[in-house]
Short mmCIF file of N, CA and C in Angstrom, two decimals:
data_model
loop_
_atom_site.label_atom_id
_atom_site.label_comp_id
_atom_site.label_asym_id
_atom_site.label_seq_id
_atom_site.Cartn_x
_atom_site.Cartn_y
_atom_site.Cartn_z
N MET A 1110 -28.75 10.14 -31.55
CA MET A 1110 -28.65 9.16 -32.50
C MET A 1110 -29.04 9.78 -33.80
N TYR A 1111 -28.33 9.37 -34.87
CA TYR A 1111 -28.77 9.67 -36.28
C TYR A 1111 -29.02 8.57 -37.13
N ILE A 1112 -30.18 8.59 -37.68
CA ILE A 1112 -30.84 7.65 -38.39
C ILE A 1112 -31.05 8.04 -39.92
N ASP A 1113 -30.54 7.26 -41.00
CA ASP A 1113 -30.67 7.71 -42.26
C ASP A 1113 -32.06 6.91 -42.72
N LEU A 1114 -33.14 7.61 -42.68
CA LEU A 1114 -34.50 7.07 -42.96
C LEU A 1114 -34.49 6.65 -44.58
N ARG A 1115 -33.74 7.49 -45.28
CA ARG A 1115 -33.51 7.27 -46.81
C ARG A 1115 -32.95 5.75 -47.08
N LYS A 1116 -32.21 5.27 -46.28
CA LYS A 1116 -31.50 3.99 -46.30
C LYS A 1116 -32.63 2.84 -46.11
N THR A 1117 -33.48 2.98 -45.30
CA THR A 1117 -34.52 2.10 -45.09
C THR A 1117 -35.69 2.11 -46.29
N LEU A 1118 -35.91 3.39 -46.58
CA LEU A 1118 -36.85 3.67 -47.73
C LEU A 1118 -36.31 3.06 -48.97
N LYS A 1119 -34.96 3.15 -49.36
CA LYS A 1119 -34.43 2.55 -50.48
C LYS A 1119 -34.53 0.96 -50.45
N LYS A 1120 -34.27 0.41 -49.17
CA LYS A 1120 -34.39 -1.02 -49.12
C LYS A 1120 -35.85 -1.44 -49.44
N ILE A 1121 -36.84 -0.73 -49.01
CA ILE A 1121 -38.20 -1.03 -49.21
C ILE A 1121 -38.43 -0.93 -50.74
N GLU A 1122 -37.96 0.00 -51.33
CA GLU A 1122 -38.08 0.34 -52.83
C GLU A 1122 -37.38 -0.85 -53.69
N ASP A 1123 -36.42 -1.23 -53.10
CA ASP A 1123 -35.64 -2.37 -53.91
C ASP A 1123 -36.61 -3.60 -53.95
N GLN A 1124 -37.49 -3.84 -52.90
CA GLN A 1124 -38.29 -4.97 -52.83
C GLN A 1124 -39.46 -4.86 -53.68
N LEU A 1125 -39.60 -3.72 -54.35
CA LEU A 1125 -40.86 -3.45 -55.31
C LEU A 1125 -40.43 -3.09 -56.59
N PRO A 1126 -40.26 -4.16 -57.55
CA PRO A 1126 -39.64 -3.80 -58.84
C PRO A 1126 -40.81 -3.06 -59.74
N GLU A 1127 -40.14 -2.18 -60.57
CA GLU A 1127 -41.06 -1.38 -61.28
C GLU A 1127 -41.84 -1.88 -62.28
N ASN A 1128 -41.34 -2.90 -63.11
CA ASN A 1128 -41.98 -3.44 -64.37
C ASN A 1128 -42.52 -4.87 -64.02
N LYS A 1129 -42.58 -5.26 -62.86
CA LYS A 1129 -43.09 -6.67 -62.63
C LYS A 1129 -43.81 -6.76 -61.36
N THR A 1130 -44.74 -7.66 -61.15
CA THR A 1130 -45.38 -7.89 -59.82
C THR A 1130 -44.25 -8.39 -58.70
N PRO A 1131 -44.29 -7.84 -57.66
CA PRO A 1131 -43.23 -8.46 -56.75
C PRO A 1131 -43.59 -9.86 -56.15
N GLU A 1132 -42.73 -10.62 -55.95
CA GLU A 1132 -42.66 -12.16 -55.30
C GLU A 1132 -43.34 -11.93 -54.00
N PRO A 1133 -43.94 -13.05 -53.62
CA PRO A 1133 -44.41 -12.92 -52.14
C PRO A 1133 -43.31 -12.79 -51.13
N ALA A 1134 -42.19 -13.26 -51.39
CA ALA A 1134 -41.00 -12.95 -50.45
C ALA A 1134 -40.50 -11.48 -50.40
N GLN A 1135 -40.61 -10.93 -51.44
CA GLN A 1135 -40.29 -9.48 -51.70
C GLN A 1135 -41.20 -8.68 -50.80
N LEU A 1136 -42.61 -9.02 -50.91
CA LEU A 1136 -43.61 -8.31 -50.29
C LEU A 1136 -43.41 -8.47 -48.72
N GLU A 1137 -43.17 -9.74 -48.34
CA GLU A 1137 -42.92 -10.02 -46.84
C GLU A 1137 -41.74 -9.15 -46.49
N LYS A 1138 -40.78 -9.10 -47.15
CA LYS A 1138 -39.44 -8.31 -46.81
C LYS A 1138 -39.80 -6.68 -46.64
N ALA A 1139 -40.67 -6.41 -47.73
CA ALA A 1139 -41.05 -4.91 -47.79
C ALA A 1139 -41.90 -4.44 -46.48
N TYR A 1140 -42.64 -5.58 -46.14
CA TYR A 1140 -43.51 -5.33 -44.80
C TYR A 1140 -42.54 -5.18 -43.67
N GLU A 1141 -41.61 -6.14 -43.47
CA GLU A 1141 -40.79 -5.93 -42.28
C GLU A 1141 -39.89 -4.80 -42.37
N LEU A 1142 -39.54 -4.34 -43.49
CA LEU A 1142 -38.88 -3.11 -43.55
C LEU A 1142 -39.74 -1.92 -43.16
N THR A 1143 -40.98 -2.03 -43.66
CA THR A 1143 -41.93 -0.94 -43.29
C THR A 1143 -42.10 -0.84 -41.73
N LEU A 1144 -42.15 -2.01 -41.01
CA LEU A 1144 -42.26 -2.02 -39.54
C LEU A 1144 -40.92 -1.36 -39.05
N ARG A 1145 -39.83 -1.66 -39.59
CA ARG A 1145 -38.61 -0.92 -39.11
C ARG A 1145 -38.43 0.41 -39.42
N LEU A 1146 -39.00 0.84 -40.40
CA LEU A 1146 -39.17 2.44 -40.78
C LEU A 1146 -40.01 3.02 -39.72
N ARG A 1147 -41.22 2.45 -39.47
CA ARG A 1147 -42.08 3.03 -38.40
C ARG A 1147 -41.43 3.20 -37.22
N SER A 1148 -40.67 2.11 -36.54
CA SER A 1148 -39.95 2.27 -35.37
C SER A 1148 -38.79 3.29 -35.55
N GLN A 1149 -38.26 3.39 -36.55
CA GLN A 1149 -37.18 4.43 -36.74
C GLN A 1149 -37.70 5.87 -36.79
N LEU A 1150 -38.89 6.18 -37.33
CA LEU A 1150 -39.64 7.40 -37.33
C LEU A 1150 -39.83 7.76 -35.86
N ILE A 1151 -40.36 6.76 -35.08
CA ILE A 1151 -40.68 7.03 -33.73
C ILE A 1151 -39.60 7.46 -32.90
N ALA A 1152 -38.39 6.77 -33.15
CA ALA A 1152 -37.06 7.02 -32.53
C ALA A 1152 -36.66 8.36 -32.96
N VAL A 1153 -36.67 8.83 -34.29
CA VAL A 1153 -36.22 10.05 -34.58
C VAL A 1153 -36.94 11.21 -33.87
N GLN A 1154 -38.29 10.94 -33.88
CA GLN A 1154 -39.16 12.12 -33.25
C GLN A 1154 -38.64 12.18 -31.77
N TYR A 1155 -38.49 11.12 -31.02
CA TYR A 1155 -38.10 11.10 -29.74
C TYR A 1155 -36.69 11.89 -29.65
N ASP A 1156 -35.77 11.45 -30.36
CA ASP A 1156 -34.48 11.97 -30.34
C ASP A 1156 -34.53 13.47 -30.52
N MET A 1157 -35.17 13.91 -31.42
CA MET A 1157 -35.30 15.31 -31.75
C MET A 1157 -35.86 16.09 -30.46
N GLU A 1158 -36.74 15.57 -29.76
CA GLU A 1158 -37.40 16.12 -28.70
C GLU A 1158 -36.38 16.16 -27.52
N GLN A 1159 -35.75 14.97 -27.31
CA GLN A 1159 -34.67 14.81 -26.21
C GLN A 1159 -33.41 15.55 -26.45
N PHE A 1160 -32.76 15.32 -27.57
CA PHE A 1160 -31.47 15.70 -27.81
C PHE A 1160 -31.20 16.81 -28.84
N GLY A 1161 -32.43 17.06 -29.61
CA GLY A 1161 -32.25 18.04 -30.72
C GLY A 1161 -31.58 17.33 -31.92
N MET A 1162 -31.59 15.98 -32.10
CA MET A 1162 -30.99 15.38 -33.24
C MET A 1162 -31.77 14.23 -33.64
N GLY A 1163 -31.67 13.75 -34.82
CA GLY A 1163 -32.45 12.48 -35.25
C GLY A 1163 -32.24 11.93 -36.59
N ILE A 1164 -32.34 12.84 -37.61
CA ILE A 1164 -32.19 12.47 -38.96
C ILE A 1164 -30.72 12.81 -39.38
N VAL A 1165 -30.28 11.94 -40.29
CA VAL A 1165 -28.88 12.43 -40.73
C VAL A 1165 -28.78 13.71 -41.39
N PRO A 1166 -27.91 14.50 -40.84
CA PRO A 1166 -27.81 15.99 -41.32
C PRO A 1166 -27.22 16.04 -42.67
N PRO A 1167 -27.42 17.13 -43.41
CA PRO A 1167 -26.73 17.28 -44.59
C PRO A 1167 -25.28 17.26 -44.47
N VAL A 1168 -24.36 16.90 -45.39
CA VAL A 1168 -23.02 16.76 -45.25
C VAL A 1168 -22.14 18.00 -44.83
N ASP A 1169 -22.70 19.19 -45.15
CA ASP A 1169 -21.89 20.43 -44.72
C ASP A 1169 -22.51 20.74 -43.29
N GLU A 1170 -23.52 20.17 -42.70
CA GLU A 1170 -23.96 20.63 -41.45
C GLU A 1170 -23.11 19.80 -40.31
N PRO A 1171 -22.71 20.50 -39.29
CA PRO A 1171 -21.76 19.68 -38.21
C PRO A 1171 -22.69 18.71 -37.55
N VAL A 1172 -22.16 17.57 -37.09
CA VAL A 1172 -22.97 16.63 -36.31
C VAL A 1172 -22.83 16.79 -34.86
N THR A 1173 -23.79 16.88 -34.17
CA THR A 1173 -23.75 17.09 -32.60
C THR A 1173 -23.71 15.74 -32.15
N GLN A 1174 -22.60 15.35 -31.47
CA GLN A 1174 -22.45 13.97 -30.92
C GLN A 1174 -23.01 13.98 -29.37
N LEU A 1175 -23.56 12.86 -28.97
CA LEU A 1175 -23.66 12.64 -27.58
C LEU A 1175 -22.37 12.62 -26.90
N PRO A 1176 -22.26 12.90 -25.59
CA PRO A 1176 -20.98 12.79 -24.92
C PRO A 1176 -20.30 11.38 -25.16
N GLN A 1177 -19.13 11.36 -25.58
CA GLN A 1177 -18.39 9.87 -25.73
C GLN A 1177 -17.50 9.68 -24.34
N THR A 1178 -17.39 8.35 -24.17
CA THR A 1178 -16.59 7.98 -23.03
C THR A 1178 -15.79 6.78 -23.47
N GLU A 1179 -14.92 6.28 -22.57
CA GLU A 1179 -14.00 5.15 -22.88
C GLU A 1179 -14.63 3.80 -22.03
N LYS A 1180 -15.85 4.06 -21.73
CA LYS A 1180 -16.55 2.90 -20.97
C LYS A 1180 -16.42 1.72 -21.92
N LYS A 1181 -16.31 0.50 -21.34
CA LYS A 1181 -16.14 -0.88 -21.97
C LYS A 1181 -17.58 -1.51 -21.87
N MET A 1182 -18.55 -1.01 -21.24
CA MET A 1182 -19.73 -1.71 -21.08
C MET A 1182 -20.89 -0.68 -20.57
N VAL A 1183 -22.18 -0.88 -21.09
CA VAL A 1183 -23.22 -0.01 -20.66
C VAL A 1183 -24.30 -0.96 -20.26
N LEU A 1184 -24.98 -0.66 -19.20
CA LEU A 1184 -26.25 -1.42 -18.64
C LEU A 1184 -27.29 -0.52 -18.76
N LEU A 1185 -28.44 -0.82 -19.74
CA LEU A 1185 -29.59 -0.01 -19.69
C LEU A 1185 -30.71 -0.99 -18.88
N THR A 1186 -31.43 -0.35 -17.99
CA THR A 1186 -32.43 -1.14 -17.21
C THR A 1186 -33.69 -0.54 -17.58
N ILE A 1187 -34.65 -1.48 -18.06
CA ILE A 1187 -36.00 -1.21 -18.41
C ILE A 1187 -36.95 -1.65 -17.32
N PRO A 1188 -37.82 -0.97 -16.57
CA PRO A 1188 -38.69 -1.49 -15.41
C PRO A 1188 -39.80 -2.40 -15.84
N GLU A 1189 -39.59 -3.11 -17.03
CA GLU A 1189 -40.83 -3.81 -17.53
C GLU A 1189 -40.13 -5.14 -18.30
N PRO A 1190 -40.68 -6.29 -18.24
CA PRO A 1190 -40.34 -7.44 -19.12
C PRO A 1190 -40.64 -7.00 -20.61
N LEU A 1191 -39.85 -7.35 -21.55
CA LEU A 1191 -40.02 -7.26 -22.97
C LEU A 1191 -41.39 -7.87 -23.31
N PRO A 1192 -42.15 -6.99 -24.09
CA PRO A 1192 -43.50 -7.55 -24.26
C PRO A 1192 -43.65 -8.95 -25.29
N ALA A 1193 -44.58 -9.58 -25.11
CA ALA A 1193 -44.63 -10.70 -26.02
C ALA A 1193 -44.92 -10.37 -27.40
N ARG A 1194 -44.75 -11.20 -28.34
CA ARG A 1194 -44.85 -10.96 -29.71
C ARG A 1194 -46.36 -10.37 -29.97
N LYS A 1195 -47.42 -10.97 -29.43
CA LYS A 1195 -48.72 -10.67 -29.64
C LYS A 1195 -49.15 -9.24 -28.91
N GLU A 1196 -48.31 -8.96 -27.92
CA GLU A 1196 -48.58 -7.60 -27.13
C GLU A 1196 -47.87 -6.50 -27.76
N LEU A 1197 -47.19 -6.47 -28.75
CA LEU A 1197 -46.48 -5.36 -29.45
C LEU A 1197 -47.42 -4.66 -30.43
N THR A 1198 -48.29 -3.85 -29.74
CA THR A 1198 -49.18 -3.01 -30.54
C THR A 1198 -48.22 -1.71 -30.85
N SER A 1199 -48.91 -0.79 -31.57
CA SER A 1199 -48.16 0.48 -31.89
C SER A 1199 -47.91 1.36 -30.59
N ASN A 1200 -48.98 1.28 -29.57
CA ASN A 1200 -48.79 2.02 -28.38
C ASN A 1200 -47.71 1.36 -27.54
N VAL A 1201 -47.59 0.15 -27.41
CA VAL A 1201 -46.61 -0.53 -26.78
C VAL A 1201 -45.17 -0.27 -27.21
N GLU A 1202 -45.22 -0.30 -28.61
CA GLU A 1202 -43.93 -0.05 -29.17
C GLU A 1202 -43.51 1.31 -28.81
N GLU A 1203 -44.35 2.45 -28.99
CA GLU A 1203 -43.93 3.70 -28.79
C GLU A 1203 -43.49 3.80 -27.24
N HIS A 1204 -44.15 3.09 -26.34
CA HIS A 1204 -43.82 3.22 -25.04
C HIS A 1204 -42.46 2.60 -24.76
N TRP A 1205 -42.15 1.47 -25.40
CA TRP A 1205 -40.83 0.99 -25.30
C TRP A 1205 -39.67 1.78 -25.84
N ILE A 1206 -39.96 2.34 -27.07
CA ILE A 1206 -38.99 3.39 -27.60
C ILE A 1206 -38.66 4.43 -26.53
N LYS A 1207 -39.71 4.96 -26.00
CA LYS A 1207 -39.50 5.89 -25.00
C LYS A 1207 -38.66 5.48 -23.72
N MET A 1208 -39.05 4.46 -23.31
CA MET A 1208 -38.14 3.69 -22.10
C MET A 1208 -36.86 3.63 -22.42
N ILE A 1209 -36.54 3.12 -23.80
CA ILE A 1209 -35.13 2.67 -24.17
C ILE A 1209 -34.36 4.18 -24.27
N HIS A 1210 -35.08 5.05 -24.86
CA HIS A 1210 -34.27 6.48 -24.94
C HIS A 1210 -34.21 7.18 -23.70
N ASP A 1211 -35.18 7.03 -22.75
CA ASP A 1211 -34.99 7.65 -21.43
C ASP A 1211 -33.73 6.83 -20.79
N ALA A 1212 -33.57 5.52 -20.78
CA ALA A 1212 -32.43 4.88 -20.26
C ALA A 1212 -31.16 5.29 -20.91
N ILE A 1213 -31.21 5.66 -22.25
CA ILE A 1213 -29.90 6.05 -22.95
C ILE A 1213 -29.63 7.49 -22.47
N ALA A 1214 -30.72 8.29 -22.23
CA ALA A 1214 -30.43 9.78 -21.96
C ALA A 1214 -29.77 9.77 -20.38
N ARG A 1215 -30.43 8.87 -19.45
CA ARG A 1215 -29.73 8.71 -18.19
C ARG A 1215 -28.18 8.41 -18.31
N GLU A 1216 -27.94 7.31 -19.06
CA GLU A 1216 -26.49 6.86 -19.35
C GLU A 1216 -25.63 7.93 -19.94
N SER A 1217 -26.32 8.74 -20.89
CA SER A 1217 -25.46 9.81 -21.56
C SER A 1217 -24.97 10.80 -20.78
N GLN A 1218 -25.38 10.92 -19.49
CA GLN A 1218 -24.86 11.99 -18.61
C GLN A 1218 -23.53 11.80 -18.11
N THR A 1219 -23.20 10.45 -18.21
CA THR A 1219 -21.77 10.13 -17.92
C THR A 1219 -20.98 9.73 -19.08
N GLY A 1220 -21.55 9.84 -20.24
CA GLY A 1220 -20.98 9.62 -21.75
C GLY A 1220 -21.42 8.28 -22.08
N LEU A 1221 -21.40 8.23 -23.44
CA LEU A 1221 -21.72 6.97 -24.11
C LEU A 1221 -20.58 6.44 -24.89
N PRO A 1222 -20.41 5.07 -24.69
CA PRO A 1222 -19.25 4.50 -25.56
C PRO A 1222 -19.72 4.18 -26.95
N TYR A 1223 -18.90 4.10 -28.04
CA TYR A 1223 -19.27 3.80 -29.25
C TYR A 1223 -18.47 2.49 -29.77
N PHE A 1224 -18.95 1.48 -30.19
CA PHE A 1224 -18.26 0.28 -30.40
C PHE A 1224 -18.18 -0.05 -31.95
N GLU A 1225 -16.94 -0.26 -32.39
CA GLU A 1225 -16.86 -0.71 -33.81
C GLU A 1225 -17.63 -2.02 -34.10
N LYS A 1226 -17.48 -2.89 -33.05
CA LYS A 1226 -18.30 -4.23 -33.10
C LYS A 1226 -18.79 -4.33 -31.71
N ALA A 1227 -20.09 -4.42 -31.50
CA ALA A 1227 -20.68 -4.58 -30.27
C ALA A 1227 -21.41 -5.83 -30.02
N PHE A 1228 -21.47 -6.24 -28.89
CA PHE A 1228 -22.30 -7.45 -28.44
C PHE A 1228 -23.51 -6.91 -27.54
N VAL A 1229 -24.69 -7.26 -27.70
CA VAL A 1229 -25.85 -6.76 -26.96
C VAL A 1229 -26.52 -8.06 -26.40
N LEU A 1230 -26.59 -8.05 -25.12
CA LEU A 1230 -27.38 -9.05 -24.31
C LEU A 1230 -28.61 -8.59 -23.82
N ILE A 1231 -29.61 -9.02 -24.27
CA ILE A 1231 -31.08 -8.65 -23.63
C ILE A 1231 -31.36 -9.73 -22.73
N ARG A 1232 -31.45 -9.28 -21.26
CA ARG A 1232 -31.87 -10.25 -20.22
C ARG A 1232 -33.10 -9.84 -19.77
N ILE A 1233 -34.23 -10.93 -19.98
CA ILE A 1233 -35.59 -10.48 -19.42
C ILE A 1233 -36.01 -11.28 -18.25
N TRP A 1234 -36.50 -10.66 -17.31
CA TRP A 1234 -37.28 -11.25 -16.15
C TRP A 1234 -38.71 -11.10 -16.24
N THR A 1235 -39.37 -12.21 -16.05
CA THR A 1235 -40.78 -12.10 -16.11
C THR A 1235 -41.45 -12.74 -14.78
N PRO A 1236 -42.54 -12.29 -14.37
CA PRO A 1236 -43.27 -13.00 -13.19
C PRO A 1236 -43.62 -14.37 -13.46
N ARG A 1237 -43.60 -15.34 -12.47
CA ARG A 1237 -44.12 -16.63 -12.90
C ARG A 1237 -45.56 -16.59 -13.43
N GLY A 1238 -45.91 -17.63 -14.11
CA GLY A 1238 -47.33 -17.79 -14.78
C GLY A 1238 -47.20 -17.16 -16.14
N THR A 1239 -46.32 -16.47 -16.57
CA THR A 1239 -46.14 -16.14 -18.07
C THR A 1239 -45.81 -17.47 -18.95
N ASN A 1240 -46.40 -17.55 -20.01
CA ASN A 1240 -46.05 -18.74 -20.82
C ASN A 1240 -44.80 -18.52 -21.58
N ASN A 1241 -43.76 -18.84 -21.12
CA ASN A 1241 -42.36 -18.47 -21.55
C ASN A 1241 -42.13 -18.88 -23.02
N LYS A 1242 -42.77 -20.03 -23.38
CA LYS A 1242 -42.53 -20.60 -24.61
C LYS A 1242 -43.10 -19.67 -25.59
N ARG A 1243 -44.22 -19.18 -25.47
CA ARG A 1243 -44.96 -18.43 -26.48
C ARG A 1243 -44.36 -16.96 -26.37
N VAL A 1244 -44.03 -16.40 -25.28
CA VAL A 1244 -43.57 -15.07 -25.03
C VAL A 1244 -42.37 -14.80 -25.77
N TRP A 1245 -41.38 -15.70 -25.35
CA TRP A 1245 -39.90 -15.30 -25.65
C TRP A 1245 -39.58 -15.98 -27.00
N ASP A 1246 -40.26 -16.04 -28.03
CA ASP A 1246 -39.87 -16.49 -29.17
C ASP A 1246 -38.78 -15.63 -29.84
N THR A 1247 -37.79 -16.32 -30.40
CA THR A 1247 -36.62 -15.49 -30.84
C THR A 1247 -36.97 -14.66 -32.15
N SER A 1248 -38.18 -14.92 -32.67
CA SER A 1248 -38.55 -13.90 -33.81
C SER A 1248 -39.44 -12.92 -33.42
N ASN A 1249 -39.60 -12.63 -31.88
CA ASN A 1249 -40.24 -11.65 -31.25
C ASN A 1249 -39.79 -10.29 -31.75
N ARG A 1250 -40.78 -9.50 -32.57
CA ARG A 1250 -40.49 -8.20 -33.18
C ARG A 1250 -40.03 -7.30 -32.17
N ALA A 1251 -40.41 -7.37 -30.75
CA ALA A 1251 -39.92 -6.50 -29.73
C ALA A 1251 -38.30 -6.46 -29.62
N ILE A 1252 -37.68 -7.62 -29.86
CA ILE A 1252 -36.33 -7.69 -29.91
C ILE A 1252 -35.64 -6.76 -30.89
N ASN A 1253 -36.35 -6.73 -32.08
CA ASN A 1253 -35.97 -5.72 -33.32
C ASN A 1253 -36.03 -4.31 -32.65
N VAL A 1254 -37.22 -4.12 -32.03
CA VAL A 1254 -37.31 -2.66 -31.56
C VAL A 1254 -36.19 -2.25 -30.67
N VAL A 1255 -35.81 -3.14 -29.82
CA VAL A 1255 -34.57 -2.83 -28.91
C VAL A 1255 -33.39 -2.66 -29.64
N ILE A 1256 -33.05 -3.62 -30.50
CA ILE A 1256 -31.79 -3.45 -31.23
C ILE A 1256 -31.87 -2.20 -32.28
N ASN A 1257 -32.82 -1.88 -32.79
CA ASN A 1257 -33.00 -0.86 -33.93
C ASN A 1257 -32.95 0.60 -33.19
N ASN A 1258 -33.18 0.54 -31.73
CA ASN A 1258 -33.00 1.88 -31.15
C ASN A 1258 -31.62 1.98 -30.38
N LEU A 1259 -30.85 0.95 -30.55
CA LEU A 1259 -29.49 1.05 -30.03
C LEU A 1259 -28.41 1.48 -31.00
N LYS A 1260 -28.78 1.05 -32.35
CA LYS A 1260 -27.94 1.40 -33.44
C LYS A 1260 -27.84 2.86 -33.78
N GLY A 1261 -26.73 3.35 -34.25
CA GLY A 1261 -26.66 4.69 -34.35
C GLY A 1261 -26.21 5.46 -33.14
N ILE A 1262 -26.27 4.78 -32.11
CA ILE A 1262 -25.76 5.21 -30.68
C ILE A 1262 -24.59 4.61 -30.17
N PHE A 1263 -24.87 3.18 -30.13
CA PHE A 1263 -23.78 2.49 -29.47
C PHE A 1263 -22.90 1.79 -30.69
N PHE A 1264 -23.39 1.66 -31.84
CA PHE A 1264 -22.72 0.95 -32.96
C PHE A 1264 -23.42 1.30 -34.27
N ASP A 1265 -22.73 1.23 -35.31
CA ASP A 1265 -23.16 1.75 -36.54
C ASP A 1265 -24.50 1.11 -37.15
N ASP A 1266 -24.52 -0.22 -37.14
CA ASP A 1266 -25.68 -0.89 -37.85
C ASP A 1266 -25.83 -2.22 -37.16
N ASP A 1267 -27.03 -2.79 -37.49
CA ASP A 1267 -27.23 -4.19 -36.77
C ASP A 1267 -27.04 -5.36 -37.60
N ASP A 1268 -26.07 -5.10 -38.60
CA ASP A 1268 -25.54 -6.27 -39.31
C ASP A 1268 -24.46 -6.97 -38.69
N PHE A 1269 -23.92 -8.23 -39.24
CA PHE A 1269 -23.01 -8.93 -38.49
C PHE A 1269 -21.67 -8.31 -38.43
N GLU A 1270 -21.36 -7.22 -39.28
CA GLU A 1270 -20.15 -6.65 -39.19
C GLU A 1270 -20.05 -5.64 -38.04
N HIS A 1271 -21.12 -5.40 -37.51
CA HIS A 1271 -21.13 -4.30 -36.44
C HIS A 1271 -21.61 -4.73 -34.99
N MET A 1272 -22.33 -5.84 -35.11
CA MET A 1272 -22.91 -6.27 -33.82
C MET A 1272 -23.37 -7.84 -33.76
N ALA A 1273 -23.37 -8.23 -32.58
CA ALA A 1273 -23.84 -9.63 -32.27
C ALA A 1273 -24.81 -9.39 -31.05
N CYS A 1274 -25.73 -10.43 -30.82
CA CYS A 1274 -26.51 -10.32 -29.86
C CYS A 1274 -26.99 -11.73 -29.23
N GLY A 1275 -27.60 -11.55 -27.94
CA GLY A 1275 -28.16 -12.81 -27.33
C GLY A 1275 -29.31 -12.42 -26.50
N ILE A 1276 -30.25 -13.28 -26.33
CA ILE A 1276 -31.49 -13.04 -25.59
C ILE A 1276 -31.62 -14.02 -24.59
N VAL A 1277 -31.73 -13.67 -23.33
CA VAL A 1277 -32.00 -14.68 -22.19
C VAL A 1277 -33.17 -14.38 -21.44
N ALA A 1278 -34.00 -15.27 -21.03
CA ALA A 1278 -35.24 -15.00 -20.28
C ALA A 1278 -35.27 -15.92 -19.11
N ASP A 1279 -35.86 -15.45 -17.95
CA ASP A 1279 -35.99 -16.13 -16.79
C ASP A 1279 -37.15 -15.71 -15.93
N TRP A 1280 -37.33 -16.39 -14.98
CA TRP A 1280 -38.49 -16.04 -13.97
C TRP A 1280 -37.89 -15.04 -12.96
N GLY A 1281 -38.67 -14.06 -12.46
CA GLY A 1281 -38.20 -13.06 -11.47
C GLY A 1281 -39.35 -12.72 -10.78
N GLU A 1282 -39.15 -12.06 -9.53
CA GLU A 1282 -40.15 -11.58 -8.66
C GLU A 1282 -40.93 -10.48 -9.37
N ILE A 1283 -40.17 -9.62 -9.97
CA ILE A 1283 -40.82 -8.47 -10.66
C ILE A 1283 -40.33 -8.54 -12.05
N GLY A 1284 -40.97 -8.04 -13.11
CA GLY A 1284 -40.58 -7.95 -14.43
C GLY A 1284 -39.70 -6.91 -14.81
N GLN A 1285 -38.59 -7.16 -15.47
CA GLN A 1285 -37.83 -6.04 -15.99
C GLN A 1285 -36.88 -6.61 -17.03
N THR A 1286 -36.20 -5.69 -17.84
CA THR A 1286 -35.29 -5.98 -18.93
C THR A 1286 -34.11 -5.38 -18.84
N GLU A 1287 -32.93 -6.08 -18.92
CA GLU A 1287 -31.58 -5.33 -18.83
C GLU A 1287 -31.04 -5.55 -20.30
N ILE A 1288 -30.47 -4.40 -20.70
CA ILE A 1288 -29.76 -4.44 -21.92
C ILE A 1288 -28.43 -4.16 -21.80
N TRP A 1289 -27.67 -5.24 -22.01
CA TRP A 1289 -26.03 -4.96 -21.81
C TRP A 1289 -25.54 -4.77 -23.09
N ILE A 1290 -24.47 -3.84 -23.20
CA ILE A 1290 -23.81 -3.46 -24.49
C ILE A 1290 -22.35 -3.35 -24.29
N CYS A 1291 -21.54 -4.11 -24.89
CA CYS A 1291 -20.06 -3.99 -24.61
C CYS A 1291 -19.43 -4.35 -26.00
N ALA A 1292 -18.06 -4.12 -25.96
CA ALA A 1292 -17.28 -4.42 -27.28
C ALA A 1292 -17.13 -5.84 -27.40
N LEU A 1293 -17.39 -6.29 -28.65
CA LEU A 1293 -17.38 -7.73 -28.78
C LEU A 1293 -16.08 -8.39 -28.69
N GLU A 1294 -14.97 -7.59 -29.09
CA GLU A 1294 -13.78 -8.13 -28.96
C GLU A 1294 -13.12 -8.22 -27.38
N GLU A 1295 -13.84 -7.63 -26.53
CA GLU A 1295 -13.47 -7.68 -25.08
C GLU A 1295 -14.62 -8.40 -24.31
N LEU A 1296 -15.33 -9.21 -24.99
CA LEU A 1296 -16.54 -9.88 -24.29
C LEU A 1296 -16.14 -10.67 -23.08
N GLU A 1297 -15.13 -11.33 -23.17
CA GLU A 1297 -14.64 -12.23 -21.91
C GLU A 1297 -14.39 -11.32 -20.87
N LYS A 1298 -14.04 -10.24 -21.10
CA LYS A 1298 -13.73 -9.23 -19.83
C LYS A 1298 -14.87 -8.45 -19.40
N CYS A 1299 -16.04 -8.55 -20.08
CA CYS A 1299 -17.39 -7.87 -19.84
C CYS A 1299 -17.99 -8.36 -18.61
N GLU A 1300 -18.39 -7.24 -17.86
CA GLU A 1300 -19.12 -7.66 -16.47
C GLU A 1300 -20.25 -8.51 -16.70
N ILE A 1301 -20.85 -8.61 -17.91
CA ILE A 1301 -22.07 -9.48 -18.25
C ILE A 1301 -21.76 -10.84 -17.70
N PHE A 1302 -20.54 -11.30 -17.98
CA PHE A 1302 -20.26 -12.79 -17.68
C PHE A 1302 -19.53 -13.03 -16.43
N HIS A 1303 -19.60 -12.10 -15.55
CA HIS A 1303 -18.80 -12.27 -14.13
C HIS A 1303 -19.73 -11.92 -13.02
#
């Protein structure tokens, strides 16, 4: 995966005007972007260790690609339920980034597809007794950690031009998370819905 850290830094800088005090909304956005940058830095470090790649290389340097494939869908299985909003400490985030990239590394052995526009479905199973209402809030930052660690590998960016996503949670005997990624234009043919 190649991540352009300067792109996120620029977005943070854009929220902090030089000659005036930032508005509260700008500070909040800068904070959200700082959390994204932190997650990206961890992902870059991990990718450099695993694949020898991570930061966008200079233009004249050749880009080493992960093996590509014509697969129409990828399933990454994480052996834990997605953490609750209040459980996402820096250690838990690092642990999740590692599990996501380990799953990607396993999948890369048979090649990785790259989608112009992707659909990502995150399916979470959690053991009974978990307060589902509090845990699976759609503003859960752990969802952003998952999406941010897929972009640059399976699709270009996490904006509406490059991806769409859905999150589903249910009770299960054991906790786990499945991350399904497929081409958006072939969604109806995707194994996710069969």
